[in-house]
Coordinates of C-alpha atoms and ligand atoms in Angstrom, one line a residue:
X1 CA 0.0 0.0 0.0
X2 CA 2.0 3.4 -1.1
X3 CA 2.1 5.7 2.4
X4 CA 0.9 8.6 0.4
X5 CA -2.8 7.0 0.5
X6 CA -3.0 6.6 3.9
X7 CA -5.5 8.1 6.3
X8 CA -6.6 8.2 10.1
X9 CA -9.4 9.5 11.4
X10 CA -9.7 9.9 15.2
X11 CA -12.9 9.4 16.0
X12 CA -15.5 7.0 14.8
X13 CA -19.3 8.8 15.6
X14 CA -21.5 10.0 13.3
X15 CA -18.7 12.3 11.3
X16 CA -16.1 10.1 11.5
X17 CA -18.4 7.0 9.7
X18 CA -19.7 9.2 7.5
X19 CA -16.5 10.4 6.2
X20 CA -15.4 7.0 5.8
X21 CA -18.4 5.8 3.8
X22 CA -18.1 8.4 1.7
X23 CA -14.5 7.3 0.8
X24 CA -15.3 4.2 0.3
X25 CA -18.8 5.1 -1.8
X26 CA -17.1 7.2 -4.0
X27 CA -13.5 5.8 -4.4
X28 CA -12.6 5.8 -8.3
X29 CA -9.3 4.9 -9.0
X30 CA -7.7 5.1 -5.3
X31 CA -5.8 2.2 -2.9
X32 CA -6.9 4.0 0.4
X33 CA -6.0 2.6 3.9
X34 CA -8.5 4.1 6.1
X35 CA -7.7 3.8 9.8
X36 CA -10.1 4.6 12.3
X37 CA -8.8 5.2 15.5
X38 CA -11.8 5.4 18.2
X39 CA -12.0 5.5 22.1
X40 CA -15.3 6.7 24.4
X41 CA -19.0 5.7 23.3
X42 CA -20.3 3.2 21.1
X43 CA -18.8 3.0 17.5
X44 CA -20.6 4.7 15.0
X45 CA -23.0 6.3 17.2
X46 CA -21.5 8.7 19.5
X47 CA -23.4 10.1 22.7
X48 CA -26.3 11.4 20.5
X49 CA -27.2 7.9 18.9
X50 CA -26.7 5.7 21.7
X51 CA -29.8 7.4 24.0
X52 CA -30.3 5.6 27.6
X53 CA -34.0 5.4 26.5
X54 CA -35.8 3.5 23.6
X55 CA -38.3 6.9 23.9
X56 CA -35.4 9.4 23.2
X57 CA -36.3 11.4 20.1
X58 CA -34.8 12.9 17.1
X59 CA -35.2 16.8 17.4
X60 CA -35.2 16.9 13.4
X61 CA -37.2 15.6 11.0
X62 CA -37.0 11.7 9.6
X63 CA -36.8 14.0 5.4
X64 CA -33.6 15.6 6.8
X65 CA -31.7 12.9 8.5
X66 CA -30.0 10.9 5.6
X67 CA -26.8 10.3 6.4
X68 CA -25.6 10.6 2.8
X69 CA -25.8 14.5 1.1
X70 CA -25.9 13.0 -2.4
X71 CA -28.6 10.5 -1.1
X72 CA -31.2 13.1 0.5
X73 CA -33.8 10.0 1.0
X74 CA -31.3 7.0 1.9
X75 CA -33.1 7.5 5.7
X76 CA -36.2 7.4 4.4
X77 CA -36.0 5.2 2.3
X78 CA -34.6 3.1 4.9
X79 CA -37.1 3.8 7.7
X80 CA -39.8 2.5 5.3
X81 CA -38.1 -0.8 5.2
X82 CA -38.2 -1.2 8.8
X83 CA -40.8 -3.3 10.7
X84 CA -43.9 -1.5 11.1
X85 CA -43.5 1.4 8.7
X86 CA -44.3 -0.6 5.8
X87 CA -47.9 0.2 6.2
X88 CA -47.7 4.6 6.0
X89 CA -46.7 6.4 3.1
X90 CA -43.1 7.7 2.8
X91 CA -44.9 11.6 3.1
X92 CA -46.2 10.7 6.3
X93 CA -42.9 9.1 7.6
X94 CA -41.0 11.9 6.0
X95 CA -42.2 14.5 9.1
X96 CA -41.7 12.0 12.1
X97 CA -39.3 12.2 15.3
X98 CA -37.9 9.2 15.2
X99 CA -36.4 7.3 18.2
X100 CA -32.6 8.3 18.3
X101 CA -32.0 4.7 19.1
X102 CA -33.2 3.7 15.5
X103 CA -30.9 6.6 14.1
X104 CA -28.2 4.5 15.6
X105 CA -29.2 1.5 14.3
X106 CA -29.4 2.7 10.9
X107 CA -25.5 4.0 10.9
X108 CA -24.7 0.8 12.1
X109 CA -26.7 -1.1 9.0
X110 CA -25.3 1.7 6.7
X111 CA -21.7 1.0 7.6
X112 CA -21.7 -2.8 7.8
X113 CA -23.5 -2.5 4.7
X114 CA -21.1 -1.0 3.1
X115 CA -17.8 -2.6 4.9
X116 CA -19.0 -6.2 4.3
X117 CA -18.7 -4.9 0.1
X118 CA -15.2 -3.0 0.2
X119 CA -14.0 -2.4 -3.1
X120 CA -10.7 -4.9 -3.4
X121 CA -8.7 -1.6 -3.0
X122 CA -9.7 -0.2 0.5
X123 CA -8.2 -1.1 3.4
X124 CA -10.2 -0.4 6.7
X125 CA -8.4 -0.6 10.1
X126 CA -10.5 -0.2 13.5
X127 CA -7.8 0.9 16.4
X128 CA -9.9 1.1 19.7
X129 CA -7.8 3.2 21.6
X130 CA -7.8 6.9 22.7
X131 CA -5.1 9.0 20.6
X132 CA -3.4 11.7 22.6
X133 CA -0.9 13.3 20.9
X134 CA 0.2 14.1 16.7
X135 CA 3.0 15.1 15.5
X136 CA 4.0 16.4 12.0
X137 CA 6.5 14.2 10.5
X138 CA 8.3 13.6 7.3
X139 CA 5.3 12.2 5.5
X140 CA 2.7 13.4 7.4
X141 CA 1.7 13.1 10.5
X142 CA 2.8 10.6 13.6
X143 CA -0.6 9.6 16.0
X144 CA 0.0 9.0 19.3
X145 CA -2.2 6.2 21.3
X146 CA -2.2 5.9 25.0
X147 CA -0.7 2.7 25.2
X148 CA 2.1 4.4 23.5
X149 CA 2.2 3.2 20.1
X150 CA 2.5 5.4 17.3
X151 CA 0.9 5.0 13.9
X152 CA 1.6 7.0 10.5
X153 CA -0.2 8.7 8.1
X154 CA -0.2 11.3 5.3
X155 CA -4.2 12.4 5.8
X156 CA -5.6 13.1 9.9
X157 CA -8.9 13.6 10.5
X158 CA -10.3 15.2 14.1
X159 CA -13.7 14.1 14.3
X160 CA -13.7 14.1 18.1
X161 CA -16.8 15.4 18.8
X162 CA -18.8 16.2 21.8
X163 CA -17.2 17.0 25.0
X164 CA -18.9 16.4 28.9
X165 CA -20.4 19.8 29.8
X166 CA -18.0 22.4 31.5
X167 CA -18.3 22.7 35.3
X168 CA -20.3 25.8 35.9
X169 CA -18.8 28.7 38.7
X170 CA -19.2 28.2 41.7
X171 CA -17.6 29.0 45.2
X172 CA -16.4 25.7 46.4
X173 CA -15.6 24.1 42.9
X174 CA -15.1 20.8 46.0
X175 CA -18.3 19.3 44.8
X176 CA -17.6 18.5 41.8
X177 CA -15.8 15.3 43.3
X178 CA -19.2 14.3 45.2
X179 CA -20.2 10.9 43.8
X180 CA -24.1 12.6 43.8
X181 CA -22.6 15.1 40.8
X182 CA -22.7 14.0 37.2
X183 CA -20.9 16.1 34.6
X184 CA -21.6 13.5 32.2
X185 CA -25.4 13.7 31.7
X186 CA -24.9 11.2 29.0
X187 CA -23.4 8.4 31.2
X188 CA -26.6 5.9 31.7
X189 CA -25.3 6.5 35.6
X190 CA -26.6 9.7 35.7
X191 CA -30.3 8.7 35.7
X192 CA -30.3 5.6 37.7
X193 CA -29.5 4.5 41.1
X194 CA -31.2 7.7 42.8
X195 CA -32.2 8.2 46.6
X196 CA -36.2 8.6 46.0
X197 CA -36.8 9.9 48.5
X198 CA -34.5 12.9 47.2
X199 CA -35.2 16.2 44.7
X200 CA -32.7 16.1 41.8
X201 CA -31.2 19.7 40.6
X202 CA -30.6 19.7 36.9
X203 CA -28.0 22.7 35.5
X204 CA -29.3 24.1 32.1
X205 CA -32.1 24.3 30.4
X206 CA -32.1 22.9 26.8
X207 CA -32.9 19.5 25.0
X208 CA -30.5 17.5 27.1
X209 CA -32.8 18.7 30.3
X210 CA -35.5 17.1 28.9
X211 CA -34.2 14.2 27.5
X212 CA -33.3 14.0 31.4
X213 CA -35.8 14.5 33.1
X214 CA -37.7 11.9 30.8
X215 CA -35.0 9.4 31.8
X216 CA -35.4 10.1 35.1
X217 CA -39.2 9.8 35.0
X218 CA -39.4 6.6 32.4
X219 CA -36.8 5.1 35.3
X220 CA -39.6 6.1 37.8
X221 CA -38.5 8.9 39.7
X222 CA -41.1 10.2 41.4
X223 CA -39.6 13.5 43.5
X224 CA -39.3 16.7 43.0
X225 CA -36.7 18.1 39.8
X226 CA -35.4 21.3 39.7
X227 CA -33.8 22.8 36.8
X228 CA -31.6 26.1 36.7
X229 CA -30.6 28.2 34.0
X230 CA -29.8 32.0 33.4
X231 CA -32.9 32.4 31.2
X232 CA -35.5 30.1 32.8
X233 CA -37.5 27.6 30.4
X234 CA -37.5 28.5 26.8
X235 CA -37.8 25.6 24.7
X236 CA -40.1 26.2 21.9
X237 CA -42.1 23.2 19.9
X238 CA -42.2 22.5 16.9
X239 CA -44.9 23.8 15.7
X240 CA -46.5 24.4 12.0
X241 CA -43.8 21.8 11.1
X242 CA -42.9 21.3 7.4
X243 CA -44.3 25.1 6.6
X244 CA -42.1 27.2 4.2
X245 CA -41.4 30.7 4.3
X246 CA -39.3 31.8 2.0
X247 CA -40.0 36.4 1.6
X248 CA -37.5 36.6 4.6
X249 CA -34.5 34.5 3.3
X250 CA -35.3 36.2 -0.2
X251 CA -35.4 40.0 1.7
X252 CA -31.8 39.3 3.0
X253 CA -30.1 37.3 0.3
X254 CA -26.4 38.6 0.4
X255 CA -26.9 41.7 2.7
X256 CA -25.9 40.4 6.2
X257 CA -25.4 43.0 8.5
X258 CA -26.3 42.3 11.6
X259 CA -29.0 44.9 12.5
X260 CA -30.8 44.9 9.1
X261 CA -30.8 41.5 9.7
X262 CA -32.6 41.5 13.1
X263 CA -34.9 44.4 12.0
X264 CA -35.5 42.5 9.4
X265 CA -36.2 39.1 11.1
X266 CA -38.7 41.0 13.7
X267 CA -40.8 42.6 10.5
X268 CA -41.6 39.0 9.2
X269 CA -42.5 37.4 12.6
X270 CA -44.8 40.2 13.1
X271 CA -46.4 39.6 9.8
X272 CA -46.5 36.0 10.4
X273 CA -48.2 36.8 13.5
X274 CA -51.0 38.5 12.0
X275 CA -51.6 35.4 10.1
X276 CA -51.5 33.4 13.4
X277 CA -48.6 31.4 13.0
X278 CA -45.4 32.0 15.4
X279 CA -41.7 32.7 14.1
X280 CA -40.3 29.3 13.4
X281 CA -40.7 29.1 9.8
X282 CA -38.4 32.0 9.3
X283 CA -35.8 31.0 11.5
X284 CA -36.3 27.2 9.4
X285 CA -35.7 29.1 6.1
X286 CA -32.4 30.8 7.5
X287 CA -30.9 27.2 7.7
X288 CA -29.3 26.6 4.1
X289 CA -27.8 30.5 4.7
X290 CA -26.3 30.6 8.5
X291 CA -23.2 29.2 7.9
X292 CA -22.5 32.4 5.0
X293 CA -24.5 35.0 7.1
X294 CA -22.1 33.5 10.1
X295 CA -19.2 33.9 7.8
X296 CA -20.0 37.4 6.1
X297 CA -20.5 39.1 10.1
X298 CA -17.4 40.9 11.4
X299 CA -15.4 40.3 14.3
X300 CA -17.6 42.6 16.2
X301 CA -21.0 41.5 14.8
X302 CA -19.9 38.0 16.0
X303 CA -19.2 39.2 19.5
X304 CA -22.0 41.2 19.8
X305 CA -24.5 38.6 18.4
X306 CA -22.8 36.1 21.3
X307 CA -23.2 38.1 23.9
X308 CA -26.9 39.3 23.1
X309 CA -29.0 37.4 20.4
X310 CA -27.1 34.2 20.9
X311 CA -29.8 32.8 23.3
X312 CA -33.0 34.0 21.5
X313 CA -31.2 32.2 18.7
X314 CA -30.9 29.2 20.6
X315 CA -34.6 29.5 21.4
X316 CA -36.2 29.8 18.1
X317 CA -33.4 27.1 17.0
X318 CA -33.5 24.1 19.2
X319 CA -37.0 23.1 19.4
X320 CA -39.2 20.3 20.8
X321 CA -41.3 17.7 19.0
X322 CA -44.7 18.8 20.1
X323 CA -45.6 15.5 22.2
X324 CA -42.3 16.2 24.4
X325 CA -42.9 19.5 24.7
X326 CA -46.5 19.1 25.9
X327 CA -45.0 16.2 28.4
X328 CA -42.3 18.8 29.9
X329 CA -45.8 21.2 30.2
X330 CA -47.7 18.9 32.2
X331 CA -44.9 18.0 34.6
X332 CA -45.0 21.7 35.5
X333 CA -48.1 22.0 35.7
X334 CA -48.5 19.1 38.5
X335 CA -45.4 20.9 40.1
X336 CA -43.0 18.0 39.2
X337 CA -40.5 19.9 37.3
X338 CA -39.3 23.2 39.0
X339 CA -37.8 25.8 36.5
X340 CA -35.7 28.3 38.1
X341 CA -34.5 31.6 36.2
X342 CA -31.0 32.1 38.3
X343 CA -27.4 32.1 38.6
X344 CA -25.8 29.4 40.8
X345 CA -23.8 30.8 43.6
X346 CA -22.2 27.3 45.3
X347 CA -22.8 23.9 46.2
X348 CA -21.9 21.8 48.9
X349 CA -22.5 17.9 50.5
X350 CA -23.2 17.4 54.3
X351 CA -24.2 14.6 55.2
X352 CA -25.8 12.7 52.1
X353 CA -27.6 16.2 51.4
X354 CA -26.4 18.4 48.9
X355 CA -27.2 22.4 49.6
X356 CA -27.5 24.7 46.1
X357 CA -27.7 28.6 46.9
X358 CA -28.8 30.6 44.0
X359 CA -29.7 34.5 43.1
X360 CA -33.3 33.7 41.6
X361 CA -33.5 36.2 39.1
X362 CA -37.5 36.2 39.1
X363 CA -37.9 36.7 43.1
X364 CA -34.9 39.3 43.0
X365 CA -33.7 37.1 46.2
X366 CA -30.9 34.7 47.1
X367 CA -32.6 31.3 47.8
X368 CA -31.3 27.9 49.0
X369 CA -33.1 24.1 48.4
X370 CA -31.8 20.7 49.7
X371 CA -31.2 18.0 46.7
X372 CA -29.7 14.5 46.8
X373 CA -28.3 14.8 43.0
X374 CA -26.8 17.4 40.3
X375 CA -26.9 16.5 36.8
X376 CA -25.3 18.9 34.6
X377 CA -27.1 19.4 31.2
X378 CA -25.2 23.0 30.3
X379 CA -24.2 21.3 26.3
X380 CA -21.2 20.2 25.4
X381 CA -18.0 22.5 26.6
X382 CA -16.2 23.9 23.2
X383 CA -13.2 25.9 24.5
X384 CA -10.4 23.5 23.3
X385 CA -8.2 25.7 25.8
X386 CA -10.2 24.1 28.7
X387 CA -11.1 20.7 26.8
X388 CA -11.1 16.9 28.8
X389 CA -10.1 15.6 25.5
X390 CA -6.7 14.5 26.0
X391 CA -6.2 15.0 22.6
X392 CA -7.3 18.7 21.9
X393 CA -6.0 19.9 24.8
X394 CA -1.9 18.7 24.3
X395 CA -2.5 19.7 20.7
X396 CA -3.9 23.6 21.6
X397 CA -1.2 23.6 24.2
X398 CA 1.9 22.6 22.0
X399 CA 0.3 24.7 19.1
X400 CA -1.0 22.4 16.5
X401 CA -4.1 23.6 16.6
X402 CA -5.2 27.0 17.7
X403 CA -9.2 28.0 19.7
X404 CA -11.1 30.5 17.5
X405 CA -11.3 34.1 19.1
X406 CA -14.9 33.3 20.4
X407 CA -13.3 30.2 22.2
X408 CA -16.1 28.2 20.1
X409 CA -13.9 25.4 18.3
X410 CA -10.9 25.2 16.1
X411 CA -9.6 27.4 13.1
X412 CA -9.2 26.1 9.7
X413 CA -9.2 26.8 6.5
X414 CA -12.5 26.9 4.3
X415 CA -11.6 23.5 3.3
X416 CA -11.2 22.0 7.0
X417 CA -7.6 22.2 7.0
X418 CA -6.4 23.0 10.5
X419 CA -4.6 26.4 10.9
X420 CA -2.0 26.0 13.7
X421 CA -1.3 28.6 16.4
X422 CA 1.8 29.8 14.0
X423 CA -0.9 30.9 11.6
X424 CA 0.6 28.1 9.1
X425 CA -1.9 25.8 7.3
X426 CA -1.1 22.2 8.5
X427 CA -1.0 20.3 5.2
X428 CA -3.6 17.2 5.2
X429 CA -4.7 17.7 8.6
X430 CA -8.4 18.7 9.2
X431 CA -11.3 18.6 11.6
X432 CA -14.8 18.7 11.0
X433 CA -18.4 19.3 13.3
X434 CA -18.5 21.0 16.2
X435 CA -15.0 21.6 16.0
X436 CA -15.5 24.3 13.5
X437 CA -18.4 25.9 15.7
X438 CA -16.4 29.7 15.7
X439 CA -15.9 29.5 11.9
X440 CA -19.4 28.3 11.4
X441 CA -21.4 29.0 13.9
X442 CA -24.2 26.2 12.5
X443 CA -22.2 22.8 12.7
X444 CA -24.1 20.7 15.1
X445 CA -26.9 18.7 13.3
X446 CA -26.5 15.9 10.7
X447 CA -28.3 18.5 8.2
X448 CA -25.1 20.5 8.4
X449 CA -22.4 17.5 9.3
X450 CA -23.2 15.3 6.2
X451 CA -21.9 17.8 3.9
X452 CA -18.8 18.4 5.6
X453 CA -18.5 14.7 5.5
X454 CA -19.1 14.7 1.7
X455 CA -17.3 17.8 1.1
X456 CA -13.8 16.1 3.2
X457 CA -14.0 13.4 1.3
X458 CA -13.9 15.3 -1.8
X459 CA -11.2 16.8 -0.9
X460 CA -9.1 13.6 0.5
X461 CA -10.4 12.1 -2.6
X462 CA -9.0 14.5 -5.1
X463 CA -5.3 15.0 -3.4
X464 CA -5.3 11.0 -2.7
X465 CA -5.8 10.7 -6.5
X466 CA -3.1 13.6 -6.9
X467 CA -0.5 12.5 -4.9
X468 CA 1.3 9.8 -6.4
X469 CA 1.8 11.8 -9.8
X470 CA 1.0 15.1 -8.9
X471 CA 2.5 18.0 -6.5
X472 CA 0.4 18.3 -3.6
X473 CA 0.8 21.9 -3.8
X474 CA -0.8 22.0 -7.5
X475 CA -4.3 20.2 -5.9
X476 CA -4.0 22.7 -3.0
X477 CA -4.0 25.4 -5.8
X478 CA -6.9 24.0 -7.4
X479 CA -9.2 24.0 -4.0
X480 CA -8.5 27.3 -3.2
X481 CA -9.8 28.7 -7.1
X482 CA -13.0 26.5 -6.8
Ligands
FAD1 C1 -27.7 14.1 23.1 C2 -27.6 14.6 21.7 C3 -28.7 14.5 20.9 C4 -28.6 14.9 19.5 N1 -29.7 14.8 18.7 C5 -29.6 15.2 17.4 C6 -30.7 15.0 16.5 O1 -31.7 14.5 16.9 N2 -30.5 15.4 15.2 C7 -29.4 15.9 14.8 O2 -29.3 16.2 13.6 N3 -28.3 16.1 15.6 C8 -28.4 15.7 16.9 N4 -27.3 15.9 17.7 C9 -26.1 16.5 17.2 C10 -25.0 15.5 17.1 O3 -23.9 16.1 17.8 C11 -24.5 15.2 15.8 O4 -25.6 14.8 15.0 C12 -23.4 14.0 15.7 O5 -23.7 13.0 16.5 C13 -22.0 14.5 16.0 O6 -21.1 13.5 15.5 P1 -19.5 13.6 15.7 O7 -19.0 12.4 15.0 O8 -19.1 14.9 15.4 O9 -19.3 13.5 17.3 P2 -19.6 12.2 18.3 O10 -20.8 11.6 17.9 O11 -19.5 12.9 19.6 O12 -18.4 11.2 18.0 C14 -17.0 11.5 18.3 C15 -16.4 10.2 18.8 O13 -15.0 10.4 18.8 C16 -14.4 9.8 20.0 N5 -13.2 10.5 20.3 C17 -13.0 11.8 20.7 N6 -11.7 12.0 21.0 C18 -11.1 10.9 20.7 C19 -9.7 10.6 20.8 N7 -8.8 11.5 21.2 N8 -9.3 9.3 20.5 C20 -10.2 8.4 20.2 N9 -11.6 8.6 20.1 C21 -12.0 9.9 20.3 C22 -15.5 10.0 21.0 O14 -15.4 9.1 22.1 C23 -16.8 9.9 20.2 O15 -17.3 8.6 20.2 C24 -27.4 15.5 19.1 C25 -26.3 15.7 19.9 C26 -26.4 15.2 21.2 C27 -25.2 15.4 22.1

């Protein structure tokens, strides 16, 4: 196998499988040795495909979750091949939340599909081992596993993923070492093995809290939960689902400043409230342009957006299928689930009992309540500087790779190529997803990921063809006038 074709990508969930399929799917002429070098949840599914519950659901629509960008129905298509779907139509299928467990599922069928029919000329290695360390090297780059050994390659891929949540501030940081403190809400752990007799204090206030606190209920806890966030509950349904607007997207095409934009943005949700329908199918229309609008803002526009639009954003973003959403209602209702609107102040364990003080923001008053748990749902943490990927964090410290100034992900290049802290492009090595959150801001859901998948392989593709005959630097050339 010549060393020039050879490529690692660290990382197998849903970016990392993707990638590879699309290697192998659209491999011409190519030997390619693939090597996927994986550590941490299941293979092929990461945290968001592996859900503790059968009942966990996909926040986006069954039409938009094909794996495949050339293939927009191959989930679909799929779905209706499954055991009871044969009976409804593909339209009808085509708008449902699927369980995230069957999302899994169908990765895993997609890739064995495709493995158990390799092409005589791709090679496909599975290394199940954290990497923690690269190095540049004569032909490429040198990956470092923990157990110490080291494996070569021309092409690296990051497709690490999602991180644990960030610890929030608090005053005695201590009790984040209680075994009643779960960082992880992921970790099955988190929703099991509770004192019932206990309240449970969730921190945040987004999809993960529900998906929580619908754990937590499906594995019958019956207490009190509490759940804490700077801007009290927010999540929006999904409501008049599959309805285009398209006069807003048209008004702004290619002017994207950000205050005619939000003038602009206001103006159509008014009108669309005269109609009687709330603001989501203008923020749906925005989709196929946020990554450009995110691009064309300035520095300033960026910072300003972060620190004041960021959560309406979020809000009008990240919604609820309806059914959820009307479950999370009716556990407030009945005074199950507690939101709070506050900042945390500290935590602390006596005794089996866990203390929270917060400033609630809606009494205008400091207020204390007695827990026997703290999950933390804040999202995944994104400032590489600070990241618990062993990985990320030697590589931002020894300057491989640099944080964006938003302290949102990595920099790169428009083509994913990684642009170390010496401002120097790093040949052939790339990242892709959430990693590029500060030079896309939109780079989260398979919508957005399954292009970048297509699009890297494209791009391996064409400078794996290239580089036994060709100067690299000639197919670099190429990329950058396309
Ligand atoms: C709970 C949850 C629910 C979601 N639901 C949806 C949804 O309904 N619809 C949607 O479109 N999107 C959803 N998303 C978005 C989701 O992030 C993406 O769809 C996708 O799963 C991200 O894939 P990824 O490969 O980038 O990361 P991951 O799936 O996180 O995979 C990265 C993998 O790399 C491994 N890894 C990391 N570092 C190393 C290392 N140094 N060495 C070896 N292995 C390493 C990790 O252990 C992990 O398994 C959800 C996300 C979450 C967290």
């Amino acid at each position: 196998m010549n060393s020039q074709n050879k490529v690692i990508i660290i990382g197998a969930g849903f970016c990392g499988i993707v990638t590879t399929l699309n290697l192998v799917k659209r491999a011409i002429i190519q030997d390619i040795d693939i090597t996927l070098i994986h550590d941490g949840s299941p293979f092929g599914k990461g945290v968001a495909y592996n859900p503790n519950s059968n009942k966990a659901l996909l926040n986006v629509p069954c039409e938009k979750m094909s794996c495949f960008h050339d293939e927009p129905n191959h989930f679909l298509d799929w779905i209706c091949r499954q055991d009871g779907f044969e009976t409804h139509t593909p339209e009808f299928v085509a708008k449902l939340f699927l369980p995230r467990a069957l999302y899994g599922k169908y990765l895993l069928e997609t890739w064995n599909e495709y493995i158990s029919n390799l092409p005589k000329a791709i090679t496909i290695n599975l290394i199940e081992e954290l990497a923690v360390d690269i190095s540049s090297c004569e032909n490429g780059y040198a990956v470092t596993l923990k157990s110490g050994v080291i494996v070569n390659s021309k092409f690296v891929v990051l497709a690490t993923g999602n991180e644990k949540p960030a610890n929030p501030k608090i005053q005695n940081p201590e009790f984040y070492s209680s075994k009643q403190y779960f960082q992880n809400p992921w970790e099955k752990t988190a929703t099991t093995n509770f004192d019932p007799s206990k309240d449970i204090l969730i921190i945040g206030n987004g999809l993960t809290m529900v998906d929580t606190v619908l754990e937590l209920t499906e594995n019958k806890f019956k207490g009190h939960i509490y759940s804490i966030s700077p801007n009290g509950f927010s999540i929006l349904p999904h409501r008049h689902n599959g309805t285009s607007y398209t006069a807003f997207s048209e008004e702004i095409k290619g002017k994207y400043a950000l205050n005619d934009l939000y003038s602009s943005y206001i103006k159509h949700a008014r009108k669309l409230r005269e109609l009687g329908i709330s603001a989501e199918p203008i923020t749906d229309s925005l989709r196929p342009f946020t990554q450009n609008i995110w691009i064309n803002l300035s520095v300033t526009e960026k910072k300003r957006f972060l620190s004041h639009i960021r959560h309406l954003w979020g809000l009008a973003r990240h919604r609820l299928p309806v059914n959820i959403h009307d479950k999370i209602q009716k556990m407030r209702i009945d005074d199950k689930l507690e939101v709070i609107k506050g900042k945390l102040i500290d935590i602390s364990e006596n005794d089996g009992s866990i203390t929270v003080e917060y400033f609630n923001k809606t009494s205008n008053a400091q207020e204390k309540i007695q827990v026997g748990r703290v999950i933390n749902c804040t999202g995944p943490q994104v400032n590489v500087q600070k990241s618990t990927n062993e990985l990320l964090y030697t590589l931002v410290h020894k300057g491989l790779i640099q944080s964006d100034i938003y302290r949102l992900g990595i920099v790169t290049t428009s083509e994913y190529e990684i642009v170390n802290a010496s401002e120097k492009v790093e040949t052939n090595l790339y990242t892709l997803g959430g990693n590029l959150r500060g030079m896309l801001w939109e780079t989260t859901a398979v919508p957005e990921l399954k292009k970048q998948c297509h699009d890297l392989a494209t791009i391996l593709l064409s400078r794996i063809e290239w580089s036994s005959d060709v100067n690299v630097q000639d197919s670099r050339k190429e990329h950058s006038n396309a």
